Amino acid sequence: MAKQESLELLKNRIAGFVDLVGKKLPEDVTVKLKELKDEEEMPMAKMIYEAMEKNQKQAWELNRPSCQDTGLIQMFVRVGTSFPYADELKVILKEAVAKATKEAPLRHNTVETFDEVNTGTNVGTDSPWIYWDILPGSDKLELDVYMAGGGCSLPGQGKTLMPGEGYEGVVKFVLDVMTSYGLNACPPLLVGIGIGTSIDSAAYMAKKALMRPVGSHNENPKAAELEDELVKAIDSIGLGPQGLTGTKSVMGVNIVNSARHPSVLSCAVNLGCWAHRRGTIVFNSDLSYDSITHKGVQL
Ligand code: SF4
């Protein structure tokens, strides 16, 4: 296949995947929502979970995005040093988002800051927002696509704590965010927490935490224990689905951390809503593909 044809194919497949992510939730989220529905005892909360289930079914049948807010597209890109289209990838990703915007269709959510002009394509200055990483010695492309909605992005906060505040300070900060802005994000929530040295690294890790599957745990047993304790604490607020009360508030709490400077403890929170539209796809160098989150996908 000529290079230009390959680039066109890659663009079309990525556009198709972005489209799909807006219409079908990843398997881990669907399974968790069903589990929460089955466990829920409050009649209204149960009814809301049933409405969410119906929403997913109809989005698929009617070929429409499952939420009107299809978010600002964010991507985590891990590109192999031998992936043959690495040089063109940044352009391809932008073109794919513009194509998906037209064809899915996606709501026009990219507004140029200061100019206050909607670009109408979901493409603009650093939009889609992309985090880059490399895969040494690999010829693959791994791509996480995430739709950052307004409601679920709204509660995002970060704080650099004095070291003496310790992990108790982290818990207090997280619970302050959850009890003040949590319900804006359409619960049940996936709570992403980043802990590190400076506020920028903490914020990045808090979003990276949302790319981790629901039900997974931090590798460090102490961090994993904190995840479980935070689930219990946030559930006890009783936000329930859509914040209209219920026995559970979250789908999970995911913590991602780095080693840190001993004099500071930075912590950030990013939230994912019940419609946690995240997808991961892996392309081989011949552009064959497989998705971990949307098994058997045909693009
Ligand atoms: S928080 Fe999520 S489900 Fe609620 S409106 Fe925003 S994108 Fe949609």
PDB file of C-alpha atoms and ligand atoms in Angstrom:
ATOM      1  CA  MET A   1       0.000   0.000   0.000  1.00  0.00           C
ATOM      2  CA  ALA A   2       1.350   3.455  -0.879  1.00  0.00           C
ATOM      3  CA  LYS A   3       2.208   5.599   2.146  1.00  0.00           C
ATOM      4  CA  GLN A   4      -0.526   8.136   1.424  1.00  0.00           C
ATOM      5  CA  GLU A   5      -3.132   5.362   1.339  1.00  0.00           C
ATOM      6  CA  SER A   6      -1.856   3.981   4.640  1.00  0.00           C
ATOM      7  CA  LEU A   7      -2.086   7.411   6.268  1.00  0.00           C
ATOM      8  CA  GLU A   8      -5.655   7.771   5.005  1.00  0.00           C
ATOM      9  CA  LEU A   9      -6.513   4.326   6.389  1.00  0.00           C
ATOM     10  CA  LEU A  10      -4.997   5.149   9.785  1.00  0.00           C
ATOM     11  CA  LYS A  11      -6.916   8.442   9.911  1.00  0.00           C
ATOM     12  CA  ASN A  12     -10.195   6.719   9.022  1.00  0.00           C
ATOM     13  CA  ARG A  13      -9.706   3.976  11.603  1.00  0.00           C
ATOM     14  CA  ILE A  14      -8.856   6.429  14.381  1.00  0.00           C
ATOM     15  CA  ALA A  15     -11.857   8.585  13.411  1.00  0.00           C
ATOM     16  CA  GLY A  16     -14.042   5.463  13.530  1.00  0.00           C
ATOM     17  CA  PHE A  17     -12.706   4.612  16.976  1.00  0.00           C
ATOM     18  CA  VAL A  18     -13.348   8.133  18.326  1.00  0.00           C
ATOM     19  CA  ASP A  19     -16.904   7.843  16.954  1.00  0.00           C
ATOM     20  CA  LEU A  20     -17.340   4.446  18.667  1.00  0.00           C
ATOM     21  CA  VAL A  21     -16.054   5.684  22.045  1.00  0.00           C
ATOM     22  CA  GLY A  22     -18.848   8.272  22.076  1.00  0.00           C
ATOM     23  CA  LYS A  23     -21.501   5.599  21.537  1.00  0.00           C
ATOM     24  CA  LYS A  24     -20.379   2.583  23.524  1.00  0.00           C
ATOM     25  CA  LEU A  25     -18.878   2.523  27.007  1.00  0.00           C
ATOM     26  CA  PRO A  26     -15.842   0.338  27.689  1.00  0.00           C
ATOM     27  CA  GLU A  27     -16.612  -3.133  29.020  1.00  0.00           C
ATOM     28  CA  ASP A  28     -15.246  -2.513  32.551  1.00  0.00           C
ATOM     29  CA  VAL A  29     -17.582   0.488  33.000  1.00  0.00           C
ATOM     30  CA  THR A  30     -20.627  -1.397  31.654  1.00  0.00           C
ATOM     31  CA  VAL A  31     -19.943  -4.329  34.004  1.00  0.00           C
ATOM     32  CA  LYS A  32     -19.550  -1.999  37.007  1.00  0.00           C
ATOM     33  CA  LEU A  33     -22.739  -0.066  36.241  1.00  0.00           C
ATOM     34  CA  LYS A  34     -24.666  -3.346  36.089  1.00  0.00           C
ATOM     35  CA  GLU A  35     -23.152  -4.450  39.401  1.00  0.00           C
ATOM     36  CA  LEU A  36     -24.134  -1.126  41.029  1.00  0.00           C
ATOM     37  CA  LYS A  37     -27.656  -1.423  39.628  1.00  0.00           C
ATOM     38  CA  ASP A  38     -28.043  -4.967  40.974  1.00  0.00           C
ATOM     39  CA  GLU A  39     -26.789  -3.963  44.427  1.00  0.00           C
ATOM     40  CA  GLU A  40     -28.823  -0.770  44.690  1.00  0.00           C
ATOM     41  CA  GLU A  41     -31.860  -0.929  46.969  1.00  0.00           C
ATOM     42  CA  MET A  42     -33.296   2.575  46.683  1.00  0.00           C
ATOM     43  CA  PRO A  43     -36.074   2.461  44.047  1.00  0.00           C
ATOM     44  CA  MET A  44     -35.293   5.823  42.410  1.00  0.00           C
ATOM     45  CA  ALA A  45     -31.570   5.070  42.220  1.00  0.00           C
ATOM     46  CA  LYS A  46     -32.320   1.671  40.668  1.00  0.00           C
ATOM     47  CA  MET A  47     -34.577   3.367  38.115  1.00  0.00           C
ATOM     48  CA  ILE A  48     -31.755   5.766  37.149  1.00  0.00           C
ATOM     49  CA  TYR A  49     -29.361   2.861  36.623  1.00  0.00           C
ATOM     50  CA  GLU A  50     -31.988   1.249  34.398  1.00  0.00           C
ATOM     51  CA  ALA A  51     -32.255   4.508  32.421  1.00  0.00           C
ATOM     52  CA  MET A  52     -28.464   4.481  31.974  1.00  0.00           C
ATOM     53  CA  GLU A  53     -28.642   0.923  30.670  1.00  0.00           C
ATOM     54  CA  LYS A  54     -31.417   1.905  28.258  1.00  0.00           C
ATOM     55  CA  ASN A  55     -29.411   4.938  27.162  1.00  0.00           C
ATOM     56  CA  GLN A  56     -26.497   2.696  26.177  1.00  0.00           C
ATOM     57  CA  LYS A  57     -28.734   0.280  24.293  1.00  0.00           C
ATOM     58  CA  GLN A  58     -30.432   3.063  22.356  1.00  0.00           C
ATOM     59  CA  ALA A  59     -27.204   4.959  21.621  1.00  0.00           C
ATOM     60  CA  TRP A  60     -25.944   1.819  19.927  1.00  0.00           C
ATOM     61  CA  GLU A  61     -29.163   0.981  18.095  1.00  0.00           C
ATOM     62  CA  LEU A  62     -29.730   4.550  16.908  1.00  0.00           C
ATOM     63  CA  ASN A  63     -26.033   5.121  16.201  1.00  0.00           C
ATOM     64  CA  ARG A  64     -25.895   8.284  18.319  1.00  0.00           C
ATOM     65  CA  PRO A  65     -23.527   9.534  21.034  1.00  0.00           C
ATOM     66  CA  SER A  66     -24.756   8.398  24.447  1.00  0.00           C
ATOM     67  CA  CYS A  67     -24.402  11.862  25.996  1.00  0.00           C
ATOM     68  CA  GLN A  68     -24.967  15.230  24.315  1.00  0.00           C
ATOM     69  CA  ASP A  69     -21.648  16.432  25.722  1.00  0.00           C
ATOM     70  CA  THR A  70     -19.099  14.485  23.714  1.00  0.00           C
ATOM     71  CA  GLY A  71     -16.369  16.392  25.520  1.00  0.00           C
ATOM     72  CA  LEU A  72     -13.084  17.817  24.472  1.00  0.00           C
ATOM     73  CA  ILE A  73     -11.069  14.937  23.060  1.00  0.00           C
ATOM     74  CA  GLN A  74      -8.004  13.971  25.040  1.00  0.00           C
ATOM     75  CA  MET A  75      -5.552  11.271  24.028  1.00  0.00           C
ATOM     76  CA  PHE A  76      -2.729   9.341  25.613  1.00  0.00           C
ATOM     77  CA  VAL A  77      -0.439   8.248  22.791  1.00  0.00           C
ATOM     78  CA  ARG A  78       2.284   5.637  23.208  1.00  0.00           C
ATOM     79  CA  VAL A  79       4.092   5.357  19.931  1.00  0.00           C
ATOM     80  CA  GLY A  80       6.706   2.771  19.078  1.00  0.00           C
ATOM     81  CA  THR A  81      10.067   4.108  17.924  1.00  0.00           C
ATOM     82  CA  SER A  82       9.642   1.905  14.824  1.00  0.00           C
ATOM     83  CA  PHE A  83       5.976   2.668  14.138  1.00  0.00           C
ATOM     84  CA  PRO A  84       6.090   3.658  10.456  1.00  0.00           C
ATOM     85  CA  TYR A  85       3.722   6.640  10.724  1.00  0.00           C
ATOM     86  CA  ALA A  86       5.117   8.344  13.842  1.00  0.00           C
ATOM     87  CA  ASP A  87       6.203  11.461  11.922  1.00  0.00           C
ATOM     88  CA  GLU A  88       2.723  12.115  10.579  1.00  0.00           C
ATOM     89  CA  LEU A  89       0.821  11.085  13.715  1.00  0.00           C
ATOM     90  CA  LYS A  90       0.110  14.513  15.219  1.00  0.00           C
ATOM     91  CA  VAL A  91      -1.526  15.698  11.998  1.00  0.00           C
ATOM     92  CA  ILE A  92      -3.404  12.399  11.571  1.00  0.00           C
ATOM     93  CA  LEU A  93      -4.871  12.614  15.080  1.00  0.00           C
ATOM     94  CA  LYS A  94      -6.203  16.129  14.466  1.00  0.00           C
ATOM     95  CA  GLU A  95      -7.672  15.175  11.106  1.00  0.00           C
ATOM     96  CA  ALA A  96      -9.268  12.074  12.624  1.00  0.00           C
ATOM     97  CA  VAL A  97     -10.981  14.136  15.332  1.00  0.00           C
ATOM     98  CA  ALA A  98     -12.318  16.593  12.737  1.00  0.00           C
ATOM     99  CA  LYS A  99     -13.626  13.680  10.663  1.00  0.00           C
ATOM    100  CA  ALA A 100     -15.281  12.007  13.660  1.00  0.00           C
ATOM    101  CA  THR A 101     -16.849  15.346  14.635  1.00  0.00           C
ATOM    102  CA  LYS A 102     -18.588  15.501  11.283  1.00  0.00           C
ATOM    103  CA  GLU A 103     -19.505  11.856  10.901  1.00  0.00           C
ATOM    104  CA  ALA A 104     -20.415  10.671  14.443  1.00  0.00           C
ATOM    105  CA  PRO A 105     -21.429  13.531  14.913  1.00  0.00           C
ATOM    106  CA  LEU A 106     -19.738  15.016  17.989  1.00  0.00           C
ATOM    107  CA  ARG A 107     -20.842  18.245  19.631  1.00  0.00           C
ATOM    108  CA  HIS A 108     -18.630  21.210  18.776  1.00  0.00           C
ATOM    109  CA  ASN A 109     -16.796  21.748  22.053  1.00  0.00           C
ATOM    110  CA  THR A 110     -13.506  23.384  21.082  1.00  0.00           C
ATOM    111  CA  VAL A 111     -13.542  27.109  21.754  1.00  0.00           C
ATOM    112  CA  GLU A 112     -10.388  29.160  21.245  1.00  0.00           C
ATOM    113  CA  THR A 113      -9.540  30.693  24.621  1.00  0.00           C
ATOM    114  CA  PHE A 114      -9.520  34.546  24.635  1.00  0.00           C
ATOM    115  CA  ASP A 115     -11.007  34.701  21.120  1.00  0.00           C
ATOM    116  CA  GLU A 116     -14.113  32.867  22.397  1.00  0.00           C
ATOM    117  CA  VAL A 117     -14.704  31.406  18.945  1.00  0.00           C
ATOM    118  CA  ASN A 118     -15.916  27.837  18.467  1.00  0.00           C
ATOM    119  CA  THR A 119     -13.781  26.218  15.779  1.00  0.00           C
ATOM    120  CA  GLY A 120     -16.686  23.955  14.766  1.00  0.00           C
ATOM    121  CA  THR A 121     -14.381  20.975  14.250  1.00  0.00           C
ATOM    122  CA  ASN A 122     -13.222  20.018  17.777  1.00  0.00           C
ATOM    123  CA  VAL A 123      -9.768  20.898  16.526  1.00  0.00           C
ATOM    124  CA  GLY A 124      -7.942  23.997  17.737  1.00  0.00           C
ATOM    125  CA  THR A 125      -4.892  25.153  19.626  1.00  0.00           C
ATOM    126  CA  ASP A 126      -3.644  21.981  21.308  1.00  0.00           C
ATOM    127  CA  SER A 127      -7.067  20.418  20.827  1.00  0.00           C
ATOM    128  CA  PRO A 128      -7.330  17.458  20.845  1.00  0.00           C
ATOM    129  CA  TRP A 129      -5.145  17.544  23.965  1.00  0.00           C
ATOM    130  CA  ILE A 130      -2.457  14.882  23.624  1.00  0.00           C
ATOM    131  CA  TYR A 131      -0.046  13.264  26.089  1.00  0.00           C
ATOM    132  CA  TRP A 132       2.895  11.651  24.297  1.00  0.00           C
ATOM    133  CA  ASP A 133       5.019   8.711  25.325  1.00  0.00           C
ATOM    134  CA  ILE A 134       7.327   6.397  23.381  1.00  0.00           C
ATOM    135  CA  LEU A 135       7.559   2.604  23.259  1.00  0.00           C
ATOM    136  CA  PRO A 136      11.252   1.772  22.759  1.00  0.00           C
ATOM    137  CA  GLY A 137      11.916  -0.960  20.208  1.00  0.00           C
ATOM    138  CA  SER A 138       8.245  -1.293  19.251  1.00  0.00           C
ATOM    139  CA  ASP A 139       6.497  -0.883  15.896  1.00  0.00           C
ATOM    140  CA  LYS A 140       3.054  -0.425  17.480  1.00  0.00           C
ATOM    141  CA  LEU A 141       0.842   2.522  18.315  1.00  0.00           C
ATOM    142  CA  GLU A 142      -1.197   2.395  21.533  1.00  0.00           C
ATOM    143  CA  LEU A 143      -3.885   5.008  21.806  1.00  0.00           C
ATOM    144  CA  ASP A 144      -6.247   5.932  24.653  1.00  0.00           C
ATOM    145  CA  VAL A 145      -9.139   8.147  23.566  1.00  0.00           C
ATOM    146  CA  TYR A 146     -11.048  10.016  26.260  1.00  0.00           C
ATOM    147  CA  MET A 147     -14.008  12.390  26.008  1.00  0.00           C
ATOM    148  CA  ALA A 148     -13.547  15.010  28.725  1.00  0.00           C
ATOM    149  CA  GLY A 149     -17.045  16.357  29.305  1.00  0.00           C
ATOM    150  CA  GLY A 150     -17.707  19.729  30.932  1.00  0.00           C
ATOM    151  CA  GLY A 151     -19.529  18.298  33.957  1.00  0.00           C
ATOM    152  CA  CYS A 152     -16.928  15.685  34.783  1.00  0.00           C
ATOM    153  CA  SER A 153     -14.008  18.073  34.195  1.00  0.00           C
ATOM    154  CA  LEU A 154     -15.557  20.774  36.401  1.00  0.00           C
ATOM    155  CA  PRO A 155     -14.678  19.297  39.829  1.00  0.00           C
ATOM    156  CA  GLY A 156     -10.999  18.748  38.881  1.00  0.00           C
ATOM    157  CA  GLN A 157      -8.722  20.325  41.473  1.00  0.00           C
ATOM    158  CA  GLY A 158      -5.154  20.160  42.706  1.00  0.00           C
ATOM    159  CA  LYS A 159      -3.287  21.247  45.798  1.00  0.00           C
ATOM    160  CA  THR A 160       0.289  21.157  46.998  1.00  0.00           C
ATOM    161  CA  LEU A 161       0.205  20.157  50.640  1.00  0.00           C
ATOM    162  CA  MET A 162       2.762  20.793  53.365  1.00  0.00           C
ATOM    163  CA  PRO A 163       4.598  17.489  53.898  1.00  0.00           C
ATOM    164  CA  GLY A 164       3.384  17.335  57.510  1.00  0.00           C
ATOM    165  CA  GLU A 165      -0.210  17.105  56.301  1.00  0.00           C
ATOM    166  CA  GLY A 166       0.619  13.608  55.130  1.00  0.00           C
ATOM    167  CA  TYR A 167      -1.813  11.127  53.642  1.00  0.00           C
ATOM    168  CA  GLU A 168      -4.531  12.407  56.024  1.00  0.00           C
ATOM    169  CA  GLY A 169      -4.205  15.718  54.150  1.00  0.00           C
ATOM    170  CA  VAL A 170      -4.726  13.886  50.853  1.00  0.00           C
ATOM    171  CA  VAL A 171      -7.889  12.210  52.180  1.00  0.00           C
ATOM    172  CA  LYS A 172      -9.255  15.531  53.457  1.00  0.00           C
ATOM    173  CA  PHE A 173      -8.532  17.235  50.130  1.00  0.00           C
ATOM    174  CA  VAL A 174     -10.203  14.471  48.104  1.00  0.00           C
ATOM    175  CA  LEU A 175     -13.286  14.408  50.353  1.00  0.00           C
ATOM    176  CA  ASP A 176     -13.569  18.225  50.233  1.00  0.00           C
ATOM    177  CA  VAL A 177     -13.671  18.021  46.415  1.00  0.00           C
ATOM    178  CA  MET A 178     -16.182  15.178  46.452  1.00  0.00           C
ATOM    179  CA  THR A 179     -18.562  16.822  48.926  1.00  0.00           C
ATOM    180  CA  SER A 180     -18.495  20.214  47.188  1.00  0.00           C
ATOM    181  CA  TYR A 181     -18.391  19.548  43.442  1.00  0.00           C
ATOM    182  CA  GLY A 182     -18.681  15.770  43.078  1.00  0.00           C
ATOM    183  CA  LEU A 183     -22.335  15.696  42.117  1.00  0.00           C
ATOM    184  CA  ASN A 184     -21.745  18.046  39.161  1.00  0.00           C
ATOM    185  CA  ALA A 185     -20.028  15.168  37.402  1.00  0.00           C
ATOM    186  CA  CYS A 186     -23.006  12.780  36.957  1.00  0.00           C
ATOM    187  CA  PRO A 187     -22.216  10.005  39.484  1.00  0.00           C
ATOM    188  CA  PRO A 188     -21.411   7.187  39.955  1.00  0.00           C
ATOM    189  CA  LEU A 189     -17.912   8.524  39.496  1.00  0.00           C
ATOM    190  CA  LEU A 190     -14.530   7.159  38.682  1.00  0.00           C
ATOM    191  CA  VAL A 191     -12.204   9.176  40.910  1.00  0.00           C
ATOM    192  CA  GLY A 192      -8.698   9.684  39.541  1.00  0.00           C
ATOM    193  CA  ILE A 193      -6.087  10.811  42.066  1.00  0.00           C
ATOM    194  CA  GLY A 194      -2.514  11.802  41.273  1.00  0.00           C
ATOM    195  CA  ILE A 195       0.121  12.121  44.001  1.00  0.00           C
ATOM    196  CA  GLY A 196       3.625  13.445  43.363  1.00  0.00           C
ATOM    197  CA  THR A 197       5.981  16.387  43.759  1.00  0.00           C
ATOM    198  CA  SER A 198       4.558  19.345  41.850  1.00  0.00           C
ATOM    199  CA  ILE A 199       1.015  20.251  40.935  1.00  0.00           C
ATOM    200  CA  ASP A 200       1.498  19.670  37.197  1.00  0.00           C
ATOM    201  CA  SER A 201       2.710  16.102  37.657  1.00  0.00           C
ATOM    202  CA  ALA A 202      -0.110  15.381  40.121  1.00  0.00           C
ATOM    203  CA  ALA A 203      -2.720  16.713  37.665  1.00  0.00           C
ATOM    204  CA  TYR A 204      -1.294  14.600  34.845  1.00  0.00           C
ATOM    205  CA  MET A 205      -1.316  11.462  36.987  1.00  0.00           C
ATOM    206  CA  ALA A 206      -4.890  12.146  38.129  1.00  0.00           C
ATOM    207  CA  LYS A 207      -6.008  12.001  34.486  1.00  0.00           C
ATOM    208  CA  LYS A 208      -3.792   9.001  33.794  1.00  0.00           C
ATOM    209  CA  ALA A 209      -5.539   7.290  36.700  1.00  0.00           C
ATOM    210  CA  LEU A 210      -8.821   7.583  34.767  1.00  0.00           C
ATOM    211  CA  MET A 211      -7.299   5.502  31.954  1.00  0.00           C
ATOM    212  CA  ARG A 212      -6.835   2.588  34.360  1.00  0.00           C
ATOM    213  CA  PRO A 213      -9.658   0.031  34.259  1.00  0.00           C
ATOM    214  CA  VAL A 214     -12.447   0.202  36.822  1.00  0.00           C
ATOM    215  CA  GLY A 215     -11.703  -2.446  39.462  1.00  0.00           C
ATOM    216  CA  SER A 216      -7.916  -2.331  39.005  1.00  0.00           C
ATOM    217  CA  HIS A 217      -5.615  -1.413  41.879  1.00  0.00           C
ATOM    218  CA  ASN A 218      -2.405   0.530  42.394  1.00  0.00           C
ATOM    219  CA  GLU A 219       0.569  -1.868  42.499  1.00  0.00           C
ATOM    220  CA  ASN A 220       1.651  -0.587  45.904  1.00  0.00           C
ATOM    221  CA  PRO A 221      -0.406  -2.381  48.606  1.00  0.00           C
ATOM    222  CA  LYS A 222      -0.579   0.759  50.784  1.00  0.00           C
ATOM    223  CA  ALA A 223      -1.878   2.839  47.867  1.00  0.00           C
ATOM    224  CA  ALA A 224      -4.335   0.051  46.998  1.00  0.00           C
ATOM    225  CA  GLU A 225      -5.590   0.095  50.587  1.00  0.00           C
ATOM    226  CA  LEU A 226      -6.066   3.869  50.385  1.00  0.00           C
ATOM    227  CA  GLU A 227      -8.081   3.376  47.167  1.00  0.00           C
ATOM    228  CA  ASP A 228     -10.402   0.950  48.996  1.00  0.00           C
ATOM    229  CA  GLU A 229     -10.737   3.216  52.024  1.00  0.00           C
ATOM    230  CA  LEU A 230     -11.589   6.184  49.810  1.00  0.00           C
ATOM    231  CA  VAL A 231     -14.244   4.139  47.990  1.00  0.00           C
ATOM    232  CA  LYS A 232     -15.903   3.419  51.361  1.00  0.00           C
ATOM    233  CA  ALA A 233     -15.611   7.049  52.490  1.00  0.00           C
ATOM    234  CA  ILE A 234     -17.016   8.540  49.266  1.00  0.00           C
ATOM    235  CA  ASP A 235     -19.783   5.926  49.078  1.00  0.00           C
ATOM    236  CA  SER A 236     -20.847   6.943  52.580  1.00  0.00           C
ATOM    237  CA  ILE A 237     -21.732  10.428  51.247  1.00  0.00           C
ATOM    238  CA  GLY A 238     -24.575   8.656  49.428  1.00  0.00           C
ATOM    239  CA  LEU A 239     -24.476  10.676  46.210  1.00  0.00           C
ATOM    240  CA  GLY A 240     -26.152   7.861  44.257  1.00  0.00           C
ATOM    241  CA  PRO A 241     -26.580   7.850  40.467  1.00  0.00           C
ATOM    242  CA  GLN A 242     -26.835  11.376  39.034  1.00  0.00           C
ATOM    243  CA  GLY A 243     -26.323  12.749  42.576  1.00  0.00           C
ATOM    244  CA  LEU A 244     -29.957  12.036  43.497  1.00  0.00           C
ATOM    245  CA  THR A 245     -28.980   9.838  46.479  1.00  0.00           C
ATOM    246  CA  GLY A 246     -28.248   6.144  46.576  1.00  0.00           C
ATOM    247  CA  THR A 247     -26.153   3.627  48.445  1.00  0.00           C
ATOM    248  CA  LYS A 248     -23.046   4.093  46.288  1.00  0.00           C
ATOM    249  CA  SER A 249     -21.295   7.169  44.893  1.00  0.00           C
ATOM    250  CA  VAL A 250     -18.420   5.780  42.888  1.00  0.00           C
ATOM    251  CA  MET A 251     -17.433   3.162  40.336  1.00  0.00           C
ATOM    252  CA  GLY A 252     -13.978   3.221  41.875  1.00  0.00           C
ATOM    253  CA  VAL A 253     -10.990   5.249  43.062  1.00  0.00           C
ATOM    254  CA  ASN A 254      -7.772   4.962  41.049  1.00  0.00           C
ATOM    255  CA  ILE A 255      -4.534   6.399  42.422  1.00  0.00           C
ATOM    256  CA  VAL A 256      -1.454   6.931  40.270  1.00  0.00           C
ATOM    257  CA  ASN A 257       1.689   8.157  42.000  1.00  0.00           C
ATOM    258  CA  SER A 258       5.332   8.911  41.388  1.00  0.00           C
ATOM    259  CA  ALA A 259       8.274   9.116  43.769  1.00  0.00           C
ATOM    260  CA  ARG A 260       8.355  12.630  45.208  1.00  0.00           C
ATOM    261  CA  HIS A 261      10.459  15.334  46.803  1.00  0.00           C
ATOM    262  CA  PRO A 262      10.257  14.861  50.591  1.00  0.00           C
ATOM    263  CA  SER A 263       9.359  18.510  51.233  1.00  0.00           C
ATOM    264  CA  VAL A 264       6.100  18.544  49.292  1.00  0.00           C
ATOM    265  CA  LEU A 265       3.064  16.383  48.718  1.00  0.00           C
ATOM    266  CA  SER A 266       1.052  17.429  45.677  1.00  0.00           C
ATOM    267  CA  CYS A 267      -2.312  15.883  45.095  1.00  0.00           C
ATOM    268  CA  ALA A 268      -4.825  16.315  42.263  1.00  0.00           C
ATOM    269  CA  VAL A 269      -8.272  14.954  41.523  1.00  0.00           C
ATOM    270  CA  ASN A 270      -9.845  14.325  38.108  1.00  0.00           C
ATOM    271  CA  LEU A 271     -13.282  12.782  37.815  1.00  0.00           C
ATOM    272  CA  GLY A 272     -14.869  10.495  35.261  1.00  0.00           C
ATOM    273  CA  CYS A 273     -18.677  10.421  35.069  1.00  0.00           C
ATOM    274  CA  TRP A 274     -20.918   7.355  34.700  1.00  0.00           C
ATOM    275  CA  ALA A 275     -20.629   7.854  30.922  1.00  0.00           C
ATOM    276  CA  HIS A 276     -16.881   7.329  31.196  1.00  0.00           C
ATOM    277  CA  ARG A 277     -16.079   7.326  27.497  1.00  0.00           C
ATOM    278  CA  ARG A 278     -12.617   5.882  27.349  1.00  0.00           C
ATOM    279  CA  GLY A 279     -11.256   3.553  24.694  1.00  0.00           C
ATOM    280  CA  THR A 280      -7.910   1.916  24.081  1.00  0.00           C
ATOM    281  CA  ILE A 281      -6.824   0.668  20.677  1.00  0.00           C
ATOM    282  CA  VAL A 282      -3.521  -0.831  19.557  1.00  0.00           C
ATOM    283  CA  PHE A 283      -2.355  -0.580  15.934  1.00  0.00           C
ATOM    284  CA  ASN A 284       0.317  -2.822  14.465  1.00  0.00           C
ATOM    285  CA  SER A 285       2.697  -1.521  11.818  1.00  0.00           C
ATOM    286  CA  ASP A 286       0.461  -3.020   9.058  1.00  0.00           C
ATOM    287  CA  LEU A 287      -2.455  -1.045  10.607  1.00  0.00           C
ATOM    288  CA  SER A 288      -4.295  -4.131  11.795  1.00  0.00           C
ATOM    289  CA  TYR A 289      -5.729  -3.352  15.214  1.00  0.00           C
ATOM    290  CA  ASP A 290      -7.245  -4.638  18.403  1.00  0.00           C
ATOM    291  CA  SER A 291      -9.088  -2.883  21.187  1.00  0.00           C
ATOM    292  CA  ILE A 292      -8.752  -3.850  24.851  1.00  0.00           C
ATOM    293  CA  THR A 293     -11.778  -1.821  25.917  1.00  0.00           C
ATOM    294  CA  HIS A 294     -14.080  -2.567  22.979  1.00  0.00           C
ATOM    295  CA  LYS A 295     -13.371  -6.191  22.102  1.00  0.00           C
ATOM    296  CA  GLY A 296     -14.032  -7.344  18.527  1.00  0.00           C
ATOM    297  CA  VAL A 297     -14.465  -3.795  17.224  1.00  0.00           C
ATOM    298  CA  GLN A 298     -14.695  -3.453  13.423  1.00  0.00           C
ATOM    299  CA  LEU A 299     -13.658  -0.061  12.075  1.00  0.00           C
TER     300      LEU A 299
HETATM  301  S1  SF4 B   1     -20.821  14.668  33.310  1.00  0.00           S
HETATM  302 FE1  SF4 B   1     -20.687  13.021  31.771  1.00  0.00          FE
HETATM  303  S2  SF4 B   1     -22.769  12.156  31.594  1.00  0.00           S
HETATM  304 FE2  SF4 B   1     -22.916  14.144  32.670  1.00  0.00          FE
HETATM  305  S3  SF4 B   1     -23.380  15.610  31.013  1.00  0.00           S
HETATM  306 FE3  SF4 B   1     -21.156  15.624  31.317  1.00  0.00          FE
HETATM  307  S4  SF4 B   1     -20.345  14.131  29.859  1.00  0.00           S
HETATM  308 FE4  SF4 B   1     -22.547  13.749  30.034  1.00  0.00          FE
END
